[in-house]
Amino acid sequence: MAGGGELKLLGTWASPWACRVRIALHLKALSYDYVEEDLDNKSDLLLTSNPVHKKVPVLIHNGKPISESLVIVQYIDEAFASNGRSLLPSDPRERAIARFWAAYIDDKITASWKQAFSAKTEEERLEGTKQLLVAVETLEGGLRVCSKGKPFFGGDSVGYLDVVLGGLLPWLQGTEALCGVEILDAARTPLLSAWAERFGALDAAGVLPDVGGLVEFAKVRRAQQAAAAAAAAAKN
Ligand SMILES: N[C@@H](CCC(=O)N[C@@H](CS)C(=O)NCC(=O)O)C(=O)O
């Protein structure tokens, strides 16, 4: 392994954030031990490795943990710079632009997706979906700027933003099924729609979970949350 050392990833199969890390590790051709966490019963290793947030993913490199998916993907790019192509652009301004859109994806796309997805009422679901569609249309502009007419955010090959959005892709596709709305729509966001097709065809996309499995998982989680809310309401 160029860059050297032992890598261990703490994740869950359905976590879009852990998927980002798995995509980056795949692109850099790095082998690693994968530990599937039970988030209802977090391991001591997770709690001691990420004491601030207690969340996955955590990448442990030579016994030293790194948390937060965006930080981890950048770390992998820097620590294993000689493994394949760089994910972040080499030009400082282009690197800053890539980081800007990564923050946009986490702030706007993720926030509205979560709202659409975990809405308790039809009204909340519609509002979340509306905001998600607006955010995705804005991101279409980000793809236009970053790709400069090439296939990926990273240009001719997959880069940092492709990894950042790619981890979310099965969830966005699953949300289409769950909320009955086209999110990456060929008419409204043609660049993102074509990007999703291209990204889904990459070898690296093999690390992503199956959309049907995610939809089933999401339905079970929703039912559990609804039951817990009903039980809490009955107590009061
Ligand atoms: N901002 C974090 C988000 C990580 C996150 O939300 N992880 C979830 C799993 S998808 C988690 O570990 N949740 C456990 C908890 O909230 O207790 C990242 O990018 O890594």
mmCIF file of C-alpha atoms and ligand atoms in Angstrom:
data_model
loop_
_atom_site.group_PDB
_atom_site.id
_atom_site.type_symbol
_atom_site.label_atom_id
_atom_site.label_comp_id
_atom_site.label_asym_id
_atom_site.label_seq_id
_atom_site.Cartn_x
_atom_site.Cartn_y
_atom_site.Cartn_z
ATOM 1 C CA MET A 1 0.000 0.000 0.000
ATOM 2 C CA ALA A 2 1.613 3.256 -1.081
ATOM 3 C CA GLY A 3 1.301 5.882 1.654
ATOM 4 C CA GLY A 4 1.614 2.936 3.987
ATOM 5 C CA GLY A 5 -0.042 1.533 7.029
ATOM 6 C CA GLU A 6 -3.146 -0.186 8.227
ATOM 7 C CA LEU A 7 -6.592 1.146 7.476
ATOM 8 C CA LYS A 8 -9.816 0.314 9.275
ATOM 9 C CA LEU A 9 -13.198 1.839 8.441
ATOM 10 C CA LEU A 10 -16.073 1.969 10.926
ATOM 11 C CA GLY A 11 -19.314 2.361 9.012
ATOM 12 C CA THR A 12 -22.806 1.089 8.381
ATOM 13 C CA TRP A 13 -23.880 -0.335 5.050
ATOM 14 C CA ALA A 14 -26.641 2.251 4.583
ATOM 15 C CA SER A 15 -24.623 5.321 5.583
ATOM 16 C CA PRO A 16 -24.136 7.703 2.643
ATOM 17 C CA TRP A 17 -21.233 9.260 4.560
ATOM 18 C CA ALA A 18 -19.483 5.930 4.987
ATOM 19 C CA CYS A 19 -20.128 5.273 1.274
ATOM 20 C CA ARG A 20 -18.136 8.395 0.409
ATOM 21 C CA VAL A 21 -15.160 6.950 2.244
ATOM 22 C CA ARG A 22 -15.574 3.545 0.604
ATOM 23 C CA ILE A 23 -15.666 5.180 -2.847
ATOM 24 C CA ALA A 24 -12.493 7.171 -2.086
ATOM 25 C CA LEU A 25 -10.696 4.077 -0.769
ATOM 26 C CA HIS A 26 -11.746 2.175 -3.892
ATOM 27 C CA LEU A 27 -10.557 4.950 -6.229
ATOM 28 C CA LYS A 28 -7.209 5.001 -4.468
ATOM 29 C CA ALA A 29 -7.023 1.178 -4.651
ATOM 30 C CA LEU A 30 -6.507 0.938 -0.890
ATOM 31 C CA SER A 31 -7.316 -2.203 1.035
ATOM 32 C CA TYR A 32 -8.860 -1.851 4.470
ATOM 33 C CA ASP A 33 -10.686 -3.706 7.214
ATOM 34 C CA TYR A 34 -14.352 -2.833 7.312
ATOM 35 C CA VAL A 35 -16.245 -2.897 10.621
ATOM 36 C CA GLU A 36 -20.044 -2.717 10.402
ATOM 37 C CA GLU A 37 -21.304 -0.743 13.406
ATOM 38 C CA ASP A 38 -24.641 -1.230 15.155
ATOM 39 C CA LEU A 39 -25.708 2.353 15.787
ATOM 40 C CA ASP A 40 -28.215 1.245 18.445
ATOM 41 C CA ASN A 41 -25.342 -0.346 20.327
ATOM 42 C CA LYS A 42 -22.184 1.546 19.382
ATOM 43 C CA SER A 43 -18.873 -0.208 19.888
ATOM 44 C CA ASP A 44 -16.300 1.075 22.371
ATOM 45 C CA LEU A 45 -13.995 1.521 19.384
ATOM 46 C CA LEU A 46 -16.469 3.941 17.750
ATOM 47 C CA LEU A 47 -17.118 5.836 21.004
ATOM 48 C CA THR A 48 -13.436 6.274 21.754
ATOM 49 C CA SER A 49 -12.475 6.999 18.125
ATOM 50 C CA ASN A 50 -15.116 9.693 17.581
ATOM 51 C CA PRO A 51 -15.893 10.950 21.098
ATOM 52 C CA VAL A 52 -17.230 14.291 19.832
ATOM 53 C CA HIS A 53 -19.969 13.118 17.440
ATOM 54 C CA LYS A 54 -20.038 9.341 18.121
ATOM 55 C CA LYS A 55 -20.968 8.825 14.464
ATOM 56 C CA VAL A 56 -19.759 6.772 11.531
ATOM 57 C CA PRO A 57 -17.751 6.932 9.383
ATOM 58 C CA VAL A 58 -14.431 6.844 11.200
ATOM 59 C CA LEU A 59 -11.248 5.921 9.362
ATOM 60 C CA ILE A 60 -8.501 4.563 11.588
ATOM 61 C CA HIS A 61 -5.071 4.842 9.958
ATOM 62 C CA ASN A 62 -2.249 3.161 11.857
ATOM 63 C CA GLY A 63 -4.394 3.284 15.004
ATOM 64 C CA LYS A 64 -5.198 7.005 14.661
ATOM 65 C CA PRO A 65 -8.834 7.931 13.985
ATOM 66 C CA ILE A 66 -10.191 10.568 11.592
ATOM 67 C CA SER A 67 -13.871 11.517 11.614
ATOM 68 C CA GLU A 68 -16.350 13.322 9.327
ATOM 69 C CA SER A 69 -16.685 12.038 5.782
ATOM 70 C CA LEU A 70 -15.514 15.211 3.982
ATOM 71 C CA VAL A 71 -12.443 15.407 6.208
ATOM 72 C CA ILE A 72 -11.721 11.713 5.718
ATOM 73 C CA VAL A 73 -11.972 11.875 1.905
ATOM 74 C CA GLN A 74 -9.556 14.823 1.842
ATOM 75 C CA TYR A 75 -7.231 12.970 4.225
ATOM 76 C CA ILE A 76 -7.207 9.900 1.967
ATOM 77 C CA ASP A 77 -6.403 12.118 -1.012
ATOM 78 C CA GLU A 78 -3.469 13.730 0.802
ATOM 79 C CA ALA A 79 -2.111 10.753 2.740
ATOM 80 C CA PHE A 80 -2.172 8.499 -0.335
ATOM 81 C CA ALA A 81 -1.281 11.115 -2.921
ATOM 82 C CA SER A 82 0.775 8.692 -4.962
ATOM 83 C CA ASN A 83 -2.127 6.215 -5.321
ATOM 84 C CA GLY A 84 -3.796 7.090 -8.604
ATOM 85 C CA ARG A 85 -5.155 10.496 -9.548
ATOM 86 C CA SER A 86 -5.670 13.278 -7.059
ATOM 87 C CA LEU A 87 -9.329 13.766 -6.098
ATOM 88 C CA LEU A 88 -9.100 17.475 -5.285
ATOM 89 C CA PRO A 89 -7.985 19.828 -8.073
ATOM 90 C CA SER A 90 -4.374 21.013 -7.872
ATOM 91 C CA ASP A 91 -5.264 24.655 -8.538
ATOM 92 C CA PRO A 92 -6.057 26.443 -5.203
ATOM 93 C CA ARG A 93 -9.039 28.348 -6.623
ATOM 94 C CA GLU A 94 -10.542 25.227 -8.168
ATOM 95 C CA ARG A 95 -9.911 23.396 -4.904
ATOM 96 C CA ALA A 96 -11.739 26.154 -3.042
ATOM 97 C CA ILE A 97 -14.666 25.891 -5.487
ATOM 98 C CA ALA A 98 -14.834 22.120 -4.995
ATOM 99 C CA ARG A 99 -14.919 22.628 -1.202
ATOM 100 C CA PHE A 100 -17.623 25.291 -1.600
ATOM 101 C CA TRP A 101 -19.899 22.868 -3.478
ATOM 102 C CA ALA A 102 -19.114 20.041 -1.051
ATOM 103 C CA ALA A 103 -20.335 22.294 1.780
ATOM 104 C CA TYR A 104 -23.402 23.161 -0.334
ATOM 105 C CA ILE A 105 -24.193 19.467 -0.799
ATOM 106 C CA ASP A 106 -23.977 18.860 2.940
ATOM 107 C CA ASP A 107 -25.861 22.010 3.962
ATOM 108 C CA LYS A 108 -28.601 22.237 1.357
ATOM 109 C CA ILE A 109 -29.022 18.914 -0.437
ATOM 110 C CA THR A 110 -28.633 16.813 2.705
ATOM 111 C CA ALA A 111 -30.771 19.038 4.905
ATOM 112 C CA SER A 112 -33.708 19.141 2.484
ATOM 113 C CA TRP A 113 -33.339 15.455 1.651
ATOM 114 C CA LYS A 114 -33.536 14.599 5.374
ATOM 115 C CA GLN A 115 -36.601 16.826 5.730
ATOM 116 C CA ALA A 116 -38.352 15.197 2.750
ATOM 117 C CA PHE A 117 -37.387 11.785 3.902
ATOM 118 C CA SER A 118 -38.220 11.936 7.601
ATOM 119 C CA ALA A 119 -41.278 14.205 7.326
ATOM 120 C CA LYS A 120 -44.046 13.351 9.766
ATOM 121 C CA THR A 121 -46.810 15.024 7.763
ATOM 122 C CA GLU A 122 -47.618 15.279 4.063
ATOM 123 C CA GLU A 123 -47.127 19.058 4.333
ATOM 124 C CA GLU A 124 -43.580 18.644 5.712
ATOM 125 C CA ARG A 125 -42.790 16.086 3.028
ATOM 126 C CA LEU A 126 -43.940 18.444 0.262
ATOM 127 C CA GLU A 127 -41.935 21.338 1.712
ATOM 128 C CA GLY A 128 -38.788 19.191 2.057
ATOM 129 C CA THR A 129 -39.198 17.869 -1.488
ATOM 130 C CA LYS A 130 -39.687 21.401 -2.840
ATOM 131 C CA GLN A 131 -36.497 22.594 -1.146
ATOM 132 C CA LEU A 132 -34.605 19.536 -2.345
ATOM 133 C CA LEU A 133 -35.608 20.194 -5.954
ATOM 134 C CA VAL A 134 -34.473 23.834 -5.679
ATOM 135 C CA ALA A 135 -31.145 22.737 -4.143
ATOM 136 C CA VAL A 136 -30.597 20.142 -6.882
ATOM 137 C CA GLU A 137 -31.293 22.740 -9.585
ATOM 138 C CA THR A 138 -28.680 25.009 -8.011
ATOM 139 C CA LEU A 139 -26.222 22.106 -7.898
ATOM 140 C CA GLU A 140 -26.804 21.627 -11.641
ATOM 141 C CA GLY A 141 -25.045 25.020 -12.000
ATOM 142 C CA GLY A 142 -22.221 23.757 -9.770
ATOM 143 C CA LEU A 143 -21.720 20.752 -12.021
ATOM 144 C CA ARG A 144 -21.668 23.020 -15.086
ATOM 145 C CA VAL A 145 -18.959 25.227 -13.525
ATOM 146 C CA CYS A 146 -16.800 22.432 -12.112
ATOM 147 C CA SER A 147 -16.978 19.982 -15.027
ATOM 148 C CA LYS A 148 -16.418 22.597 -17.762
ATOM 149 C CA GLY A 149 -18.413 20.398 -20.155
ATOM 150 C CA LYS A 150 -16.564 17.218 -19.172
ATOM 151 C CA PRO A 151 -18.251 14.081 -17.777
ATOM 152 C CA PHE A 152 -17.570 14.535 -14.047
ATOM 153 C CA PHE A 153 -17.337 17.285 -11.441
ATOM 154 C CA GLY A 154 -13.633 16.398 -11.484
ATOM 155 C CA GLY A 155 -13.431 16.837 -15.290
ATOM 156 C CA ASP A 156 -12.452 13.831 -17.375
ATOM 157 C CA SER A 157 -12.163 11.656 -14.289
ATOM 158 C CA VAL A 158 -13.899 11.323 -10.957
ATOM 159 C CA GLY A 159 -12.884 13.914 -8.372
ATOM 160 C CA TYR A 160 -13.712 15.032 -4.829
ATOM 161 C CA LEU A 161 -17.234 16.290 -5.576
ATOM 162 C CA ASP A 162 -18.087 13.154 -7.522
ATOM 163 C CA VAL A 163 -17.194 11.187 -4.388
ATOM 164 C CA VAL A 164 -19.144 13.581 -2.136
ATOM 165 C CA LEU A 165 -22.337 13.403 -4.216
ATOM 166 C CA GLY A 166 -21.774 9.801 -5.301
ATOM 167 C CA GLY A 167 -22.143 8.529 -1.724
ATOM 168 C CA LEU A 168 -25.599 10.109 -1.625
ATOM 169 C CA LEU A 169 -26.696 8.823 -5.019
ATOM 170 C CA PRO A 170 -28.535 5.645 -3.930
ATOM 171 C CA TRP A 171 -30.337 7.639 -1.241
ATOM 172 C CA LEU A 172 -31.434 10.272 -3.755
ATOM 173 C CA GLN A 173 -32.655 7.490 -6.044
ATOM 174 C CA GLY A 174 -34.367 5.763 -3.099
ATOM 175 C CA THR A 175 -36.055 9.026 -2.124
ATOM 176 C CA GLU A 176 -37.509 9.215 -5.652
ATOM 177 C CA ALA A 177 -39.189 5.896 -4.934
ATOM 178 C CA LEU A 178 -40.231 6.849 -1.387
ATOM 179 C CA CYS A 179 -41.488 10.370 -2.079
ATOM 180 C CA GLY A 180 -42.800 9.769 -5.603
ATOM 181 C CA VAL A 181 -40.796 12.585 -7.192
ATOM 182 C CA GLU A 182 -38.042 12.628 -9.816
ATOM 183 C CA ILE A 183 -35.077 14.303 -8.119
ATOM 184 C CA LEU A 184 -32.394 13.959 -10.795
ATOM 185 C CA ASP A 185 -34.744 14.616 -13.663
ATOM 186 C CA ALA A 186 -33.468 14.586 -17.258
ATOM 187 C CA ALA A 187 -35.632 17.600 -18.200
ATOM 188 C CA ARG A 188 -34.975 19.805 -15.144
ATOM 189 C CA THR A 189 -31.379 18.825 -14.356
ATOM 190 C CA PRO A 190 -30.000 17.186 -17.528
ATOM 191 C CA LEU A 191 -26.340 17.411 -16.488
ATOM 192 C CA LEU A 192 -26.912 15.799 -13.087
ATOM 193 C CA SER A 193 -29.163 13.170 -14.595
ATOM 194 C CA ALA A 194 -26.455 12.177 -17.120
ATOM 195 C CA TRP A 195 -23.817 12.391 -14.358
ATOM 196 C CA ALA A 196 -25.849 9.944 -12.211
ATOM 197 C CA GLU A 197 -25.938 7.444 -15.090
ATOM 198 C CA ARG A 198 -22.197 7.768 -15.641
ATOM 199 C CA PHE A 199 -21.329 7.590 -11.968
ATOM 200 C CA GLY A 200 -23.565 4.546 -11.450
ATOM 201 C CA ALA A 201 -21.680 2.724 -14.232
ATOM 202 C CA LEU A 202 -18.251 3.153 -12.589
ATOM 203 C CA ASP A 203 -16.481 0.282 -10.844
ATOM 204 C CA ALA A 204 -16.323 2.475 -7.733
ATOM 205 C CA ALA A 205 -20.138 2.540 -7.620
ATOM 206 C CA GLY A 206 -19.964 -1.184 -6.829
ATOM 207 C CA VAL A 207 -19.382 -0.234 -3.181
ATOM 208 C CA LEU A 208 -22.791 1.489 -3.013
ATOM 209 C CA PRO A 209 -25.835 -0.221 -1.499
ATOM 210 C CA ASP A 210 -28.686 -1.482 -3.623
ATOM 211 C CA VAL A 211 -31.472 1.138 -3.948
ATOM 212 C CA GLY A 212 -34.258 -1.417 -3.366
ATOM 213 C CA GLY A 213 -32.576 -2.570 -0.135
ATOM 214 C CA LEU A 214 -32.291 1.044 1.046
ATOM 215 C CA VAL A 215 -35.967 1.707 0.346
ATOM 216 C CA GLU A 216 -36.973 -1.344 2.411
ATOM 217 C CA PHE A 217 -34.576 -0.292 5.200
ATOM 218 C CA ALA A 218 -36.038 3.241 5.137
ATOM 219 C CA LYS A 219 -39.614 1.939 5.367
ATOM 220 C CA VAL A 220 -38.735 -0.162 8.417
ATOM 221 C CA ARG A 221 -36.964 2.824 10.079
ATOM 222 C CA ARG A 222 -39.950 5.076 9.367
ATOM 223 C CA ALA A 223 -42.346 2.543 10.884
ATOM 224 C CA GLN A 224 -40.102 2.210 13.977
ATOM 225 C CA GLN A 225 -39.929 5.999 14.374
ATOM 226 C CA ALA A 226 -43.714 6.336 13.984
ATOM 227 C CA ALA A 227 -44.289 3.580 16.568
ATOM 228 C CA ALA A 228 -41.845 5.227 19.004
ATOM 229 C CA ALA A 229 -43.572 8.617 18.521
ATOM 230 C CA ALA A 230 -47.010 7.061 19.056
ATOM 231 C CA ALA A 231 -45.790 5.295 22.228
ATOM 232 C CA ALA A 232 -44.306 8.552 23.554
ATOM 233 C CA ALA A 233 -47.561 10.445 22.802
ATOM 234 C CA ALA A 234 -49.622 7.749 24.589
ATOM 235 C CA LYS A 235 -47.452 8.172 27.733
ATOM 236 C CA ASN A 236 -48.141 11.946 27.958
HETATM 237 N N1 LIG B 1 -21.394 14.869 9.040
HETATM 238 C C1 LIG B 1 -21.143 13.458 9.258
HETATM 239 C C2 LIG B 1 -22.460 12.708 9.292
HETATM 240 C C3 LIG B 1 -22.289 11.274 9.798
HETATM 241 C C4 LIG B 1 -23.619 10.667 10.239
HETATM 242 O O1 LIG B 1 -24.651 11.341 10.344
HETATM 243 N N2 LIG B 1 -23.554 9.355 10.534
HETATM 244 C C5 LIG B 1 -24.716 8.663 11.025
HETATM 245 C C6 LIG B 1 -24.967 7.387 10.208
HETATM 246 S S1 LIG B 1 -25.529 7.729 8.575
HETATM 247 C C7 LIG B 1 -24.466 8.185 12.457
HETATM 248 O O2 LIG B 1 -23.408 7.677 12.762
HETATM 249 N N3 LIG B 1 -25.453 8.348 13.327
HETATM 250 C C8 LIG B 1 -25.376 7.885 14.670
HETATM 251 C C9 LIG B 1 -25.953 8.858 15.639
HETATM 252 O O3 LIG B 1 -26.436 9.934 15.219
HETATM 253 O O4 LIG B 1 -25.957 8.560 16.835
HETATM 254 C C10 LIG B 1 -20.192 12.951 8.158
HETATM 255 O O5 LIG B 1 -20.159 13.565 7.076
HETATM 256 O O6 LIG B 1 -19.458 11.993 8.416
#
